Tab-separated table of C-alpha atoms in Angstrom:
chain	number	residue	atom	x	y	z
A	10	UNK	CA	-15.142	-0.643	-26.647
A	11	UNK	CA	-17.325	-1.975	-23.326
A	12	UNK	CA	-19.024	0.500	-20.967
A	13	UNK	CA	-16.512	0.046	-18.475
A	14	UNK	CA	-13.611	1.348	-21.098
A	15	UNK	CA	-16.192	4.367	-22.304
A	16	UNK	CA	-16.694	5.633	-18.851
A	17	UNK	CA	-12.575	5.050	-17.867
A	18	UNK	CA	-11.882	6.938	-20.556
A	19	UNK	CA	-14.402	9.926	-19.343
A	20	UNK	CA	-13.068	10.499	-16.340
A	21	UNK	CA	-9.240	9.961	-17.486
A	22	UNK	CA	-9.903	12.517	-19.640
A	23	UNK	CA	-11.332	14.927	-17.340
A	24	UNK	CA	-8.895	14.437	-14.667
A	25	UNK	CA	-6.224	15.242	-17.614
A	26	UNK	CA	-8.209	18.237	-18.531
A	27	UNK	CA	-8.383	19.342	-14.431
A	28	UNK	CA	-4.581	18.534	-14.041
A	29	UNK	CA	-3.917	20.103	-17.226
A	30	UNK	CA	-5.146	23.276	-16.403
A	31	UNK	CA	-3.697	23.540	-13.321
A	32	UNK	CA	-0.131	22.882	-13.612
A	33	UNK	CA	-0.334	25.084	-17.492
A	34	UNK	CA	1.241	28.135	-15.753
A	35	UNK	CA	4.252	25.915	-15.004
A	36	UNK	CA	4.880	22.907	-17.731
A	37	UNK	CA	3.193	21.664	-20.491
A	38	UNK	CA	5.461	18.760	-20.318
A	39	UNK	CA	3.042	16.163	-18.839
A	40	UNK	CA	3.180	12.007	-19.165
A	41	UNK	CA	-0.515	10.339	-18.408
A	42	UNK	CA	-0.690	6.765	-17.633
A	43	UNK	CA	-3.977	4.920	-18.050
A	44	UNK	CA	-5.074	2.325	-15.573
A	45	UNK	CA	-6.978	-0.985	-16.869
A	46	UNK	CA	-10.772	-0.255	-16.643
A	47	UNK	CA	-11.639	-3.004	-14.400
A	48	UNK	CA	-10.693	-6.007	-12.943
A	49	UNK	CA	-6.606	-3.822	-11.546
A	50	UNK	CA	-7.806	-3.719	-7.666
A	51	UNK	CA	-5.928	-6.132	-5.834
A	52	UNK	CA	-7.167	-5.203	-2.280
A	53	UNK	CA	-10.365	-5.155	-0.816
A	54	UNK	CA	-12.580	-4.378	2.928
A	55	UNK	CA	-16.024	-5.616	3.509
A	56	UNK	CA	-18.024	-5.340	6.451
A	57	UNK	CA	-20.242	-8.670	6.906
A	58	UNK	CA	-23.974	-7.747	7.755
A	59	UNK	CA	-25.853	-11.129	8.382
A	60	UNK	CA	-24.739	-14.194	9.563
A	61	UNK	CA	-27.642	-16.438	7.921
A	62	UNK	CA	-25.828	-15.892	4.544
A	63	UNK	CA	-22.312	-14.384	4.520
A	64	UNK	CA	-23.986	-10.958	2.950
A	65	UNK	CA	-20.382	-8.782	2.722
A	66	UNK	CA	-21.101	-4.880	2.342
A	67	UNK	CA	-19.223	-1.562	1.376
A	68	UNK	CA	-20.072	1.824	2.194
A	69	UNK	CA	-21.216	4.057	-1.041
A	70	UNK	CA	-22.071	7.393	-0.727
A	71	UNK	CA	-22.515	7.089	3.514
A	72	UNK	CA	-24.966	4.494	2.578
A	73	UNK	CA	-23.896	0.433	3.341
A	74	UNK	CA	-24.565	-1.068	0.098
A	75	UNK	CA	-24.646	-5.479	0.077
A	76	UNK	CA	-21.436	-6.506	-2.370
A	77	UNK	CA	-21.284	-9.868	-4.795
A	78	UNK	CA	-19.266	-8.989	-7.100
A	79	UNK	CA	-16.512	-6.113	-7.732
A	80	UNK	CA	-16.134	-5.637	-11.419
A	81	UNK	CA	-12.912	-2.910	-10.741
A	82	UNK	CA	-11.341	-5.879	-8.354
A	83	UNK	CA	-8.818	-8.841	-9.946
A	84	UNK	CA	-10.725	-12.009	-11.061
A	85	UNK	CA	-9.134	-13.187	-7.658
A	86	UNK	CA	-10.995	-11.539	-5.024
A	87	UNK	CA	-14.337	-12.388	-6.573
A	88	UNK	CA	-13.545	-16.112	-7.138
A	89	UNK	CA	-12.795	-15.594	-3.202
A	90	UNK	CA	-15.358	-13.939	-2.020
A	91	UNK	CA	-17.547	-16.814	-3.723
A	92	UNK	CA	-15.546	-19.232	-1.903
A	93	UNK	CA	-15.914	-17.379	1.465
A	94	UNK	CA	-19.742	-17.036	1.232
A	95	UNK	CA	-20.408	-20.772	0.258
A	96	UNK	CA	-17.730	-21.868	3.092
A	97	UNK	CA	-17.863	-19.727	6.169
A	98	UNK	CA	-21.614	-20.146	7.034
A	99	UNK	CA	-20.884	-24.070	7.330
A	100	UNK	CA	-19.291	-23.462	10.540
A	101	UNK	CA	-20.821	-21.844	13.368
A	102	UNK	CA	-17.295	-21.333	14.566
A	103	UNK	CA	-15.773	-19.321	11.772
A	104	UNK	CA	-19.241	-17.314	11.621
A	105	UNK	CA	-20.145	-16.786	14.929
A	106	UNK	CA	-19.302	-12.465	15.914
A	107	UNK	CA	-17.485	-11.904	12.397
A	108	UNK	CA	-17.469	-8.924	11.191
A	109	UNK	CA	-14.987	-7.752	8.744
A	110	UNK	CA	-13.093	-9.496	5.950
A	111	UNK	CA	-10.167	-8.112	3.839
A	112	UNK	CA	-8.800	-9.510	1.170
A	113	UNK	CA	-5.128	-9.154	-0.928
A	114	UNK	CA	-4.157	-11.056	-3.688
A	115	UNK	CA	-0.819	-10.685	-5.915
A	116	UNK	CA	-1.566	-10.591	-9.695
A	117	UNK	CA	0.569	-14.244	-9.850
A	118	UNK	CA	-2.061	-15.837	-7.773
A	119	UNK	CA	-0.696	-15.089	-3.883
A	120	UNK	CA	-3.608	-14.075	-1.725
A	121	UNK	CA	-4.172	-13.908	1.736
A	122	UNK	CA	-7.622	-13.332	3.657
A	123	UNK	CA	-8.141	-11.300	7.014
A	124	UNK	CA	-11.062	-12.618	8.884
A	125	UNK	CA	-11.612	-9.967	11.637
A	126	UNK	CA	-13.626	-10.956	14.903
A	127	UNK	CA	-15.277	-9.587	18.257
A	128	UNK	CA	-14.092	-12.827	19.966
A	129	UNK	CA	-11.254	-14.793	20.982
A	130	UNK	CA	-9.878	-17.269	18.920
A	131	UNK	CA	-9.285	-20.495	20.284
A	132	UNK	CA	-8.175	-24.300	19.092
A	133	UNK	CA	-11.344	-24.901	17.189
A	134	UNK	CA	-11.050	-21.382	15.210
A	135	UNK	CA	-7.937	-22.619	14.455
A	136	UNK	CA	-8.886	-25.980	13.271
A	137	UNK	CA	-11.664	-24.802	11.694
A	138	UNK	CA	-9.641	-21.744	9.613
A	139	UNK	CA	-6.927	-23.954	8.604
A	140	UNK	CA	-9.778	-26.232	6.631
A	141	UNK	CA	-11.304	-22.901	5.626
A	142	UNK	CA	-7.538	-22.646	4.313
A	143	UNK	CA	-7.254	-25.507	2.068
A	144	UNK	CA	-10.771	-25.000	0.534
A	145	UNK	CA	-10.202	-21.505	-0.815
A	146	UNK	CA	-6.524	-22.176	-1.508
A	147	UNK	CA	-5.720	-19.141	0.710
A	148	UNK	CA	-3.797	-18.204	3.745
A	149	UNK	CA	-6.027	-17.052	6.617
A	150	UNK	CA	-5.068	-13.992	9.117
A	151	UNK	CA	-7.330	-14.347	12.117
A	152	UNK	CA	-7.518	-11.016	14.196
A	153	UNK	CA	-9.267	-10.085	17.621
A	154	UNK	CA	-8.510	-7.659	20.183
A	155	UNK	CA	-4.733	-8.314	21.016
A	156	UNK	CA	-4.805	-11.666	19.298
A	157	UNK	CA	-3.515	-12.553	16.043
A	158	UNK	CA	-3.533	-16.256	14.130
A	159	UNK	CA	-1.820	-16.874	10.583
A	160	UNK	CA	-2.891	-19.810	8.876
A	161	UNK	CA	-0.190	-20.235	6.184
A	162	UNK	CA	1.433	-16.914	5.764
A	163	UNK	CA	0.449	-12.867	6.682
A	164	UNK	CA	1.928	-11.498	3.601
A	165	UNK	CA	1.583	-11.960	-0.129
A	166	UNK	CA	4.022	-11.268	-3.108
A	167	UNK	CA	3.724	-9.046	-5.762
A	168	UNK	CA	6.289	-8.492	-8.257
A	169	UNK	CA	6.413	-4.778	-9.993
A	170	UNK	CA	7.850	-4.571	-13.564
A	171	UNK	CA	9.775	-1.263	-13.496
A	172	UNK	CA	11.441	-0.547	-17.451
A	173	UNK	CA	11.646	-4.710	-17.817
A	174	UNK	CA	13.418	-5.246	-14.695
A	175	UNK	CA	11.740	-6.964	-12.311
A	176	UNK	CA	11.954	-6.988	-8.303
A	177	UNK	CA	9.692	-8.609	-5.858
A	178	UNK	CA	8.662	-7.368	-2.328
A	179	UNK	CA	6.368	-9.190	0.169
A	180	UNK	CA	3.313	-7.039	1.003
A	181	UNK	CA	1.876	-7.655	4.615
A	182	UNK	CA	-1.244	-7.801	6.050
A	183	UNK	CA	-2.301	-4.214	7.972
A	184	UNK	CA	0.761	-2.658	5.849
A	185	UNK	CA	-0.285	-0.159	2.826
A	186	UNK	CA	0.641	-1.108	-0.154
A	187	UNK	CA	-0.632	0.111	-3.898
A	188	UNK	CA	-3.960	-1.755	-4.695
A	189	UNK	CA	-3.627	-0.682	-8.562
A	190	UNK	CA	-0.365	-2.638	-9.410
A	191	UNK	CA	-0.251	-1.870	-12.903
A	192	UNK	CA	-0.571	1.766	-12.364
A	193	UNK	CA	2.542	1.020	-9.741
A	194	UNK	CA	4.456	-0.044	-12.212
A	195	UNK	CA	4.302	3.029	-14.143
A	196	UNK	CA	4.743	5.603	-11.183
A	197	UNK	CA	8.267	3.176	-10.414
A	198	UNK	CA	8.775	3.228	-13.978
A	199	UNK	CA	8.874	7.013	-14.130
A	200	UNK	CA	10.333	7.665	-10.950
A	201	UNK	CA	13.152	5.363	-12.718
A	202	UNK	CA	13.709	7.475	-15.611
A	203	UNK	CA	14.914	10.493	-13.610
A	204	UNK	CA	18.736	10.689	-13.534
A	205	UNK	CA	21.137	8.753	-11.069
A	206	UNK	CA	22.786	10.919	-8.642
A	207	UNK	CA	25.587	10.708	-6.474
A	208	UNK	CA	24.668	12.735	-3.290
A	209	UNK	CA	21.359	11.083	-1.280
A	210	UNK	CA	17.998	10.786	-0.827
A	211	UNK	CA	15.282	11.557	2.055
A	212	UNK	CA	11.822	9.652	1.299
A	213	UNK	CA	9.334	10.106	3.860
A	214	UNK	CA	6.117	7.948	4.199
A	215	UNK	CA	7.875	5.360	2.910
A	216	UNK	CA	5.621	2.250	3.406
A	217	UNK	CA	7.161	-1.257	3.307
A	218	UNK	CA	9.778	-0.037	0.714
A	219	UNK	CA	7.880	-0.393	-2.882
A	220	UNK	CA	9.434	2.967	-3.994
A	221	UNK	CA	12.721	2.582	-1.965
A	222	UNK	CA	13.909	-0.266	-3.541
A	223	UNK	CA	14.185	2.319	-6.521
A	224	UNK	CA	15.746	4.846	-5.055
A	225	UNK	CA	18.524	2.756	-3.386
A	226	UNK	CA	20.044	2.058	-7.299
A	227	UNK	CA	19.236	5.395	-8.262
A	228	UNK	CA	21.115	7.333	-5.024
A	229	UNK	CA	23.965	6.935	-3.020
A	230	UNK	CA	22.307	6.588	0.265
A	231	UNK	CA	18.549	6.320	1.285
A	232	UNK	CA	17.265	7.924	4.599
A	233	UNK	CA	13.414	6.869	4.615
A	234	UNK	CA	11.094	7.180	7.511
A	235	UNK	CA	7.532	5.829	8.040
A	236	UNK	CA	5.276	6.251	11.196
A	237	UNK	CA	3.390	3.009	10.979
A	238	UNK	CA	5.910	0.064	13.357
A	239	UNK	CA	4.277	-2.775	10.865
A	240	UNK	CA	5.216	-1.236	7.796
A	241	UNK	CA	8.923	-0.083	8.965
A	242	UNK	CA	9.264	-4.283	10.216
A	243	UNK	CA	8.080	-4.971	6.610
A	244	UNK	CA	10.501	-2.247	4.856
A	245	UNK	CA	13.541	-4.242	7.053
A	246	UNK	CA	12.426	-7.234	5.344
A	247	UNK	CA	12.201	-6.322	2.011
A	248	UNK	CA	15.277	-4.221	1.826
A	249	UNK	CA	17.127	-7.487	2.875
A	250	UNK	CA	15.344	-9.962	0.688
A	251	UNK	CA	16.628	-7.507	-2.254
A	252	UNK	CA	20.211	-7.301	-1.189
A	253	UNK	CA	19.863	-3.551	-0.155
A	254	UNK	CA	22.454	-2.058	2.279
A	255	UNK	CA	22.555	1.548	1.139
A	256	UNK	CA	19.121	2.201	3.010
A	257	UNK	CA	18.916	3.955	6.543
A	258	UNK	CA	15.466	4.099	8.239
A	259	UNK	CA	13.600	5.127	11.164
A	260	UNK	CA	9.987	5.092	12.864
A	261	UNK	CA	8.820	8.995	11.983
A	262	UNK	CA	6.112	11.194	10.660
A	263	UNK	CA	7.170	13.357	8.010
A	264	UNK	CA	6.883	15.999	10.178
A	265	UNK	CA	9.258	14.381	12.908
A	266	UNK	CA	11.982	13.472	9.960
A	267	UNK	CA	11.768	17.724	8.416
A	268	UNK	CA	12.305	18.604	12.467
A	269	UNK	CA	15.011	16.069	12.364
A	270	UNK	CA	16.773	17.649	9.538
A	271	UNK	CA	16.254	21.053	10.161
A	272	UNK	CA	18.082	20.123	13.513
A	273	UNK	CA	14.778	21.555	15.255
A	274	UNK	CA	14.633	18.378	17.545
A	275	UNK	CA	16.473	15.101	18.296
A	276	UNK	CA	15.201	11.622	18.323
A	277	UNK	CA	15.959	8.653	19.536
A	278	UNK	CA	14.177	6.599	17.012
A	279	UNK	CA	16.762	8.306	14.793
A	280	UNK	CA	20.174	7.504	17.473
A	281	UNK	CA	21.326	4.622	14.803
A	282	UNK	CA	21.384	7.186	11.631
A	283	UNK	CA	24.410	9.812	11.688
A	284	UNK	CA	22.206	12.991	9.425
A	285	UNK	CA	25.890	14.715	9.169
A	286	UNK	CA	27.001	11.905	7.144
A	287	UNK	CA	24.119	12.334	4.625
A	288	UNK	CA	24.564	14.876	1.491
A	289	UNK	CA	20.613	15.265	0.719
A	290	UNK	CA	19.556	17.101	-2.186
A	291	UNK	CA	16.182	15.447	-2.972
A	292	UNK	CA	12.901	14.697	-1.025
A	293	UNK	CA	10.949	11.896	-2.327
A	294	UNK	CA	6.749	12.181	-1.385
A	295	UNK	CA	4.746	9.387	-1.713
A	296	UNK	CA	1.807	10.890	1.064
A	297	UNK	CA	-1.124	9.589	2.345
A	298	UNK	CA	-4.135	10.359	0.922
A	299	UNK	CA	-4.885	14.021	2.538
A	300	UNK	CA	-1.599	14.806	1.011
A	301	UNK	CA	0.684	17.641	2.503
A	302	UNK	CA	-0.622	20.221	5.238
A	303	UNK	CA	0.553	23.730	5.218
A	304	UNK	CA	2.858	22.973	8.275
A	305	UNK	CA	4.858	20.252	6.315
A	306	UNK	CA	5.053	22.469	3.374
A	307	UNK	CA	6.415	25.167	5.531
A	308	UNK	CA	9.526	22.837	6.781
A	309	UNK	CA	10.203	21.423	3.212
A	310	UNK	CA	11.061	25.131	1.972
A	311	UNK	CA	13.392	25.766	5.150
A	312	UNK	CA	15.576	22.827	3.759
A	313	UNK	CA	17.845	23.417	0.650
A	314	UNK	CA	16.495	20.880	-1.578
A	315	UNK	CA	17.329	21.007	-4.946
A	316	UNK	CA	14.846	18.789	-5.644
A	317	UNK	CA	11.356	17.200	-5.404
A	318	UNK	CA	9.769	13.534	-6.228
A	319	UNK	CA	6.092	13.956	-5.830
């Protein structure tokens, strides 16, 4: 066993031990999946300090630390990032008021680089990123204020395994999507193994549709709403590219959708979706990171759900 598996395996079991504890009152029927120790990250952000050398940096602690190498990030982001800091100071063009880079790669080999600026991109950007292009064998999203340039394509593909059946779903630049894929395949893999039912489904925060595509061949209907306009364009696509017609969705906090069906306020962003033809039972919560605030909570228990996917 390496370091990075002994010190995994420290805080897996801790957080088992924390989550253990807590939920004891109410089951002791608990599955834990283990991620891979290192290399499972398949998204990254750096800020870019000097322009000399391409030095990229991370913030650790409040404290900008200079990054080479990510040992928790897929052997495809570092190969990039050495790619990136031999290429990009060649050209004044491509260095000149940089000053963010982000990187996605699929664990097939897709990957797509954001190169972020404080300046307009004209022809010779373009020229000069679509070289940068072929070098690192990558497509290339330039973004400025109001401007942005896609050298190949702005999304990558990833393809989940969920209980050996396989479904792909394109995964687009300044979308959120899961950065630990193999730990996505188990949470669609368990969400999987509850039972099929024939009344619907509300999801809120539903991103470009990773989880959805689930739920639409485990419920009759899907209503799914997500605040963020890229992500809902991306969730139109992939429900299309996977043959899905049973999904309904709609540009709304999960606030906005609770008011919605608690008939507490009508929107127009929701005109297109008839709620008296839905027979919801279950709320599906995949939330951001801050999770659920006391007002949200409040509206979920005003609703009759019979049940919860958290």
């Amino acid at each position: 066993m390496n370091k990075n598996q002994e010190e995994y395996l420290i805080q897996f079991d801790k957080k088992k031990s924390n989550f253990s504890s807590f939920f004891s009152n109410y089951t002791d029927d608990i599955e834990f999946f283990q991620s891979p120790p290192s290399k499972f990250r398949t998204r990254a952000e750096f800020g870019v300090a000097s322009m000399n050398s391409l030095n990229l940096t991370m913030v650790e602690n409040g404290d900008k630390i200079y990054v080479d190498q990510l040992d928790i990030c897929n052997p495809s982001i570092n190969h990039i990032i050495g790619l990136l800091k031999k290429q990009i100071v060649l050209s004044d063009t491509l260095k000149e008021k940089l000053f963010q880079i982000e990187i996605q790669v699929s664990r097939k080999g897709d990957s797509l680089v954001s190169l972020i600026y404080h300046k307009f991109l004209d022809s010779n950007w373009i020229e000069k990123a679509k070289i940068l292009s072929e070098k690192i064998q990558s497509s290339i999203v330039g973004r400025s204020k109001n401007q942005k340039v896609v050298i190949g394509k702005d999304y990558i593909i990833e393809t989940y395994d969920v209980n050996g059946d396989k479904f792909q779903i394109k995964l687009y630049e300044q979308c959120f999507s899961q950065p630990n894929p193999d730990i996505c395949d188990h949470m669609l893999s368990w969400v999987a193994r509850n039972p099929r039912s024939k009344s619907d489904i509300v999801e809120l925060h539903c991103g470009l549709g990773t989880f959805t595509v689930i739920l639409s061949k485990m419920f009759s209907k899907v209503l799914c709403t997500e605040n963020s306009r890229p992500s809902i364009k991306a969730l139109e696509i992939n429900m299309k590219d996977n043959c899905i017609s049973n999904v309904a969705f709609g540009r709304l906090s999960g606030i906005e959708t609770l008011e919605a069906l608690n008939k507490k306020r009508d929107f127009i962003r929701l005109k297109h979706v008839s709620l008296q033809d839905y027979k919801i039972n279950t709320l599906f919560l995949d939330p951001p990171r801050s999770g659920l605030d006391s007002f949200t909570i409040k509206l979920i228990k005003e609703i009759d759900f019979q049940k919860l996917i958290y």
